[in-house]
mmCIF file of C-alpha atoms in Angstrom:
data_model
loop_
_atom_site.group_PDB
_atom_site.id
_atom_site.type_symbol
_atom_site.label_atom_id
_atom_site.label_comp_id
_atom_site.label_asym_id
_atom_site.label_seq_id
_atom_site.Cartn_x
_atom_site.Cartn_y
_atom_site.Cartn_z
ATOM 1 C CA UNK A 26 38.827 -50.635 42.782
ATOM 2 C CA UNK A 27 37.207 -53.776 40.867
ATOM 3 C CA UNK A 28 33.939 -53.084 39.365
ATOM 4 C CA UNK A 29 30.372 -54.677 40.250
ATOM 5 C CA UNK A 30 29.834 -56.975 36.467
ATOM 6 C CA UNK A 31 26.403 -56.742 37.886
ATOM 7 C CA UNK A 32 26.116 -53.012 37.728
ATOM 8 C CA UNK A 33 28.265 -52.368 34.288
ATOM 9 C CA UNK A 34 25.609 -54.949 32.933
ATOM 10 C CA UNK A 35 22.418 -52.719 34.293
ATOM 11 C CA UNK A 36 24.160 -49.988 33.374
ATOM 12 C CA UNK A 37 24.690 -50.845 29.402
ATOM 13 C CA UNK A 38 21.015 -52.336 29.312
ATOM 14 C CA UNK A 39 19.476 -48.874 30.577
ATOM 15 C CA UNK A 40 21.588 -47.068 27.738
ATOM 16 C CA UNK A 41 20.405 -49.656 25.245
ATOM 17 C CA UNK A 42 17.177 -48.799 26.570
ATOM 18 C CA UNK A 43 17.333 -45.179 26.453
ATOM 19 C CA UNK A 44 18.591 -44.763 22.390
ATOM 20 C CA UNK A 45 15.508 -47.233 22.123
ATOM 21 C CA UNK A 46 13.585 -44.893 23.496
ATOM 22 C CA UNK A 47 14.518 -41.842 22.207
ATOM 23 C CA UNK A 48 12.076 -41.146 18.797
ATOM 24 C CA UNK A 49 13.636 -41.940 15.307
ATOM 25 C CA UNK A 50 13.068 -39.122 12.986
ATOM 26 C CA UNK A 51 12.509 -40.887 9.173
ATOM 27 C CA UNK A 52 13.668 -39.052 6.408
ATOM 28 C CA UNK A 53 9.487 -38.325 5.165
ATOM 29 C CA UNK A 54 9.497 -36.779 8.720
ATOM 30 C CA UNK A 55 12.421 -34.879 8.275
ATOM 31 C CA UNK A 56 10.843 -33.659 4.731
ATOM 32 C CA UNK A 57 7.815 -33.174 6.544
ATOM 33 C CA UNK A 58 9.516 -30.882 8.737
ATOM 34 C CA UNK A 59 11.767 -28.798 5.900
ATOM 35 C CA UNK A 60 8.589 -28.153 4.175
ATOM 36 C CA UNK A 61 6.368 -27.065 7.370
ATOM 37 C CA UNK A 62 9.509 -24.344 7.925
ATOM 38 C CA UNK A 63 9.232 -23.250 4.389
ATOM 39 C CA UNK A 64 5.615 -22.457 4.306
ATOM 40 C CA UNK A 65 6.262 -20.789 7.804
ATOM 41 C CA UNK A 66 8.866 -19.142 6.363
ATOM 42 C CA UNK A 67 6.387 -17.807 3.305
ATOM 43 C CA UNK A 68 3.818 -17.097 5.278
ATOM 44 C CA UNK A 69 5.840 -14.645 7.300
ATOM 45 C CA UNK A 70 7.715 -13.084 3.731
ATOM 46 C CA UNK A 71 4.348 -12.584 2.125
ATOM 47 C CA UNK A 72 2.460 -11.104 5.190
ATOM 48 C CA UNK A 73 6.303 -8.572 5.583
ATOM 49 C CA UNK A 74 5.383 -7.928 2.081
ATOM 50 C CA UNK A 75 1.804 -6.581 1.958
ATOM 51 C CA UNK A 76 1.228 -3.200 2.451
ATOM 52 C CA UNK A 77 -1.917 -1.278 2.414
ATOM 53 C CA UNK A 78 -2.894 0.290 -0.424
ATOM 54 C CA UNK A 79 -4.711 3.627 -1.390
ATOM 55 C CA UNK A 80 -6.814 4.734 -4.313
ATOM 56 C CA UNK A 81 -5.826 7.085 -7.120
ATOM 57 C CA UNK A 82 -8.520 8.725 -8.637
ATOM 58 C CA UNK A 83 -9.277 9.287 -12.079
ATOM 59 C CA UNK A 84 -7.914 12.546 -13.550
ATOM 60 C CA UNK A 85 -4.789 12.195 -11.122
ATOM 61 C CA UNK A 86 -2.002 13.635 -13.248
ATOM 62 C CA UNK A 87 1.106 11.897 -13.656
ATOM 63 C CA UNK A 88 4.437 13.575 -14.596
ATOM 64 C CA UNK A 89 6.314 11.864 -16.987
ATOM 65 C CA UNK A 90 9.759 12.093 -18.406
ATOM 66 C CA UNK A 91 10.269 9.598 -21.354
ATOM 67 C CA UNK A 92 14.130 7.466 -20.869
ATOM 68 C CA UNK A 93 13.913 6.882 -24.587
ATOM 69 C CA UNK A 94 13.661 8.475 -27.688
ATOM 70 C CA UNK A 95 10.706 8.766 -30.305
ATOM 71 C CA UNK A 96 11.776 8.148 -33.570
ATOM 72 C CA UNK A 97 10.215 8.091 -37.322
ATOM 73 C CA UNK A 98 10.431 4.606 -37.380
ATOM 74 C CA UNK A 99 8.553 3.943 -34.470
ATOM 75 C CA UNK A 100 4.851 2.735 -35.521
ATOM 76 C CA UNK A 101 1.537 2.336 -33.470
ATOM 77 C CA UNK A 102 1.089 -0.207 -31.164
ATOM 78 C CA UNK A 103 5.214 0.470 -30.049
ATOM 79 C CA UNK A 104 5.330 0.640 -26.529
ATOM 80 C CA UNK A 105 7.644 3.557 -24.877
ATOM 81 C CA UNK A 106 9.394 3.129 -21.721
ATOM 82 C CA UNK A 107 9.459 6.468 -18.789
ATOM 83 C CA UNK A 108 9.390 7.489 -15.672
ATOM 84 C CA UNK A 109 7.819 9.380 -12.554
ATOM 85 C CA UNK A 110 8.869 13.127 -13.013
ATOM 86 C CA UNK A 111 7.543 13.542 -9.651
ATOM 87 C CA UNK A 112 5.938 11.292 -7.141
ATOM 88 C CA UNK A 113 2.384 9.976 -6.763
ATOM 89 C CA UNK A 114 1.321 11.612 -3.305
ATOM 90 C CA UNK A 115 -1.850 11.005 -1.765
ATOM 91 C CA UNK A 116 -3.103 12.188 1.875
ATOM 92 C CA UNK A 117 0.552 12.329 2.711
ATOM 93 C CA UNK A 118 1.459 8.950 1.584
ATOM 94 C CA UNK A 119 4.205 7.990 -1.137
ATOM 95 C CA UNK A 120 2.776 5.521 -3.637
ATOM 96 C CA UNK A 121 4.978 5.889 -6.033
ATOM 97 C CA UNK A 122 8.272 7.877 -6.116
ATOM 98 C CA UNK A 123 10.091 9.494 -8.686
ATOM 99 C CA UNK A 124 12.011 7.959 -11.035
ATOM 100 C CA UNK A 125 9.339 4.653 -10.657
ATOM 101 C CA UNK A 126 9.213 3.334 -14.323
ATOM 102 C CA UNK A 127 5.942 3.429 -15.914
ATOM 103 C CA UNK A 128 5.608 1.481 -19.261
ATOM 104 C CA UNK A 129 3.142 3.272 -22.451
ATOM 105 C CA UNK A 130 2.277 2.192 -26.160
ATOM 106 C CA UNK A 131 2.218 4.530 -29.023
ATOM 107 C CA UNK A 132 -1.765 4.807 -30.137
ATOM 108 C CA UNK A 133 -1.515 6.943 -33.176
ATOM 109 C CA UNK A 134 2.089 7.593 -35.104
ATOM 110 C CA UNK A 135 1.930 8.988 -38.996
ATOM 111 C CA UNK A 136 4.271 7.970 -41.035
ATOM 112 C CA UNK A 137 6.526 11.056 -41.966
ATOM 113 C CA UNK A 138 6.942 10.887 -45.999
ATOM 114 C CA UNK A 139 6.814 13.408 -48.454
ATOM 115 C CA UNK A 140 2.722 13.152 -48.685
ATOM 116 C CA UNK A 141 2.703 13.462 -44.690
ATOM 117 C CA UNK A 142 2.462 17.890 -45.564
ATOM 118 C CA UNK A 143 -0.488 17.083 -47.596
ATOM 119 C CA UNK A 144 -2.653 15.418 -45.457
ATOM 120 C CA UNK A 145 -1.805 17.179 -42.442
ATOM 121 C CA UNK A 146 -1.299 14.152 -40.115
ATOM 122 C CA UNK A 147 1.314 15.651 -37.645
ATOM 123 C CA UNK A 148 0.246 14.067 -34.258
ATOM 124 C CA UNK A 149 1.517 11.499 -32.004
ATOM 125 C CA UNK A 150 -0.929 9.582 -29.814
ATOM 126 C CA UNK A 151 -0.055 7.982 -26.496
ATOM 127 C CA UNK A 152 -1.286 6.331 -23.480
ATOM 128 C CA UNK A 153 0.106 4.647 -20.144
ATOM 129 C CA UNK A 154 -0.665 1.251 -19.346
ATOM 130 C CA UNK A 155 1.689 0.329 -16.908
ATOM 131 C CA UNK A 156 3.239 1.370 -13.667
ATOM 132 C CA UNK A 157 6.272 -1.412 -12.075
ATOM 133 C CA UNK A 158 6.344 -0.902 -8.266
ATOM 134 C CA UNK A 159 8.423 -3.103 -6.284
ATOM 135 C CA UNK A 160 9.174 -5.604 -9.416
ATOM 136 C CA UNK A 161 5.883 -6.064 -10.069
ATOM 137 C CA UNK A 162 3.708 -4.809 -13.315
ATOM 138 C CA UNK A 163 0.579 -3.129 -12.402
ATOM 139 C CA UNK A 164 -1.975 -1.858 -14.854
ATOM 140 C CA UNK A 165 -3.274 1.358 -15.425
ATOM 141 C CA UNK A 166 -4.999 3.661 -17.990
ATOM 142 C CA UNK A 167 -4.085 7.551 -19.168
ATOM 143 C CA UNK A 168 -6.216 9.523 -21.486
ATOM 144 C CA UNK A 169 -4.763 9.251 -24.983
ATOM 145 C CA UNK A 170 -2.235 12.152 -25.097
ATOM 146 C CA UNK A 171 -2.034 13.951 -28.097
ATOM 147 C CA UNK A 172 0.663 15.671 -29.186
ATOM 148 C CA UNK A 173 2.111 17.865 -32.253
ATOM 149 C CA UNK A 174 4.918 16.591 -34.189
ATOM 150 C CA UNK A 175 7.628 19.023 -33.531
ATOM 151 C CA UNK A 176 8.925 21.319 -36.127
ATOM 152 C CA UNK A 177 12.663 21.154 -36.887
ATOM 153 C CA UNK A 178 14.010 24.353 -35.564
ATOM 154 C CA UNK A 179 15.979 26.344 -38.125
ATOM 155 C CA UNK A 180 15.716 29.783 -36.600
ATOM 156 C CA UNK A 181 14.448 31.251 -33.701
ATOM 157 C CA UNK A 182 10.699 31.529 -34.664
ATOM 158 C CA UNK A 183 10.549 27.405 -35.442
ATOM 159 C CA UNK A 184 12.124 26.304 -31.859
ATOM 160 C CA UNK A 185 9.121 25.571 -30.401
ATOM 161 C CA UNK A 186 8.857 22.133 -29.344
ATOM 162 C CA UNK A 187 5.306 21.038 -30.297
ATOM 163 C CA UNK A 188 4.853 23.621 -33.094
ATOM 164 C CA UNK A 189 3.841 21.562 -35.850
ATOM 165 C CA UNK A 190 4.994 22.186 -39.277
ATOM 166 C CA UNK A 191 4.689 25.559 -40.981
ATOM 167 C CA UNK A 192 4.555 26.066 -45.005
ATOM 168 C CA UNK A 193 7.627 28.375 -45.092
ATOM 169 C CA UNK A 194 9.889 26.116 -43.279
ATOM 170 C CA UNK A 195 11.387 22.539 -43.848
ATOM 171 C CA UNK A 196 8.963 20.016 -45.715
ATOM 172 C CA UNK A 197 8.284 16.987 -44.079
ATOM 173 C CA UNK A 198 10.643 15.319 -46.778
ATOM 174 C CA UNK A 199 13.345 17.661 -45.584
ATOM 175 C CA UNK A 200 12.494 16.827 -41.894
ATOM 176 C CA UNK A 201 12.694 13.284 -42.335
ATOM 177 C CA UNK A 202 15.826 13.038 -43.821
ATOM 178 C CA UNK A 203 17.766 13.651 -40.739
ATOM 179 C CA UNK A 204 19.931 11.153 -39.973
ATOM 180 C CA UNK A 205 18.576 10.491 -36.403
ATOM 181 C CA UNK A 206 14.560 10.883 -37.226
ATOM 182 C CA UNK A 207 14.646 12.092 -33.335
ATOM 183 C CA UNK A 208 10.839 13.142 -32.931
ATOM 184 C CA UNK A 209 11.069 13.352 -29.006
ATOM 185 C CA UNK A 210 14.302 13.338 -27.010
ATOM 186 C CA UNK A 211 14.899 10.500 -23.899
ATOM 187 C CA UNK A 212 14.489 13.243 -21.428
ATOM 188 C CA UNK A 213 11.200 14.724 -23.201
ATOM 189 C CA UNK A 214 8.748 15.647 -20.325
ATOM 190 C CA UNK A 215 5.076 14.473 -20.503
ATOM 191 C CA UNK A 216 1.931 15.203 -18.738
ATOM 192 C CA UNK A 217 -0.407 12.029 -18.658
ATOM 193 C CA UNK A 218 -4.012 11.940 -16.980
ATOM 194 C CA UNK A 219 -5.557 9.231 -15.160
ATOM 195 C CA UNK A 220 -8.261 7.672 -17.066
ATOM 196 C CA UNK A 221 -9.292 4.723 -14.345
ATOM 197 C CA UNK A 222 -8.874 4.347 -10.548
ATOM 198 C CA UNK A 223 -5.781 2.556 -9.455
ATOM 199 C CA UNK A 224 -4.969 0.749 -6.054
ATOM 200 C CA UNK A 225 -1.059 1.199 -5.680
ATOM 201 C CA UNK A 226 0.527 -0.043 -2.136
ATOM 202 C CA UNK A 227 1.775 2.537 -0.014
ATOM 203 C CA UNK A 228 5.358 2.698 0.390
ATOM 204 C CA UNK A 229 5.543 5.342 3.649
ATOM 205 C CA UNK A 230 4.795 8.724 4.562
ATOM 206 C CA UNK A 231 6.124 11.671 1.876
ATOM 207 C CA UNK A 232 8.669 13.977 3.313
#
């Protein structure tokens, strides 16, 4: 059957018409538009992200068990690296759980030479400044914590882990020569005490 020339003209001018018609997107338009989805996009990560938070009040105590050791040749101002012994649970809500790391600085830390018997300088100091929940750093502040230098046990009256040192048993020149100069074990367990109020997001509701 022959065709109409009349109607396969119309027919290509109303197609030519139509892609005219039909709205060009420009590549600023189409940058335009990437850029609208990505703030959408954040919008909707940041507002899945933010959680509610809840107060911890000063004098909360906060279990700590230290993941590295505390040596003689640590100084003050070294910062010491632990972690939740137990979670931080308030009004049924987990804020923190355990094993959360929680970052501290040494504030006091003799040095352990022969002259160190003498003056009677056997304490550590130390504080927590930091708590890292959900890969961020969030500040905080412990009383200073004092503590006794342990004695090295030699028998079973000197095992006591923060009895400091005695005049009948190793000097501190004898202490210190040790090979590891191991003051505190990783593993040492710690009790720090809230100094300030803290705002910590709250992660769900404690088993």
């Amino acid at each position: 059957m022959a065709r109409n020339p009349t109607s396969m003209i119309l027919l290509v001018v109303s197609l030519f018409v139509l892609i005219l018609l039909v709205p060009q997107v420009t590549p600023g338009e189409r940058r335009a538009s990437a850029s609208n989805g990505d703030s959408l996009f954040r919008q909707l990560k940041d507002r899945t992200e933010s959680r509610p938070t809840m107060e911890l009040q000063v004098g909360t105590r906060l279990h700590v068990r230290l993941r590295e050791k505390v040596t003689d040749r640590n100084r003050a101002g070294d910062s010491f690296i632990g972690q939740l012994d137990r979670p931080l649970i308030r009004n049924g809500r987990t804020l923190a759980p355990a094993g959360t790391r929680v970052i501290g600085r040494l504030t006091r830390m003799p040095e352990l030479t022969a002259a160190h018997k003498e003056t009677g300088s056997n304490e550590v100091g130390m504080v927590l400044e930091q708590i890292v929940l959900n890969n961020k750093v969030l500040e905080l502040r412990s009383e200073p914590l004092t503590l006794l230098i342990p004695a090295r046990p030699n028998d079973a009256e000197t095992s006591s882990l923060l009895r400091p040192f005695r005049d009948d048993s190793r000097t501190a020149r004898g202490w210190t020569s040790e090979d590891d100069g191991v003051i505190y074990e990783s593993g040492t367990r710690l009790t720090f005490v809230l100094a300030e109020r803290v705002l910590l997001p709250v992660l769900g509701r404690s088993e």
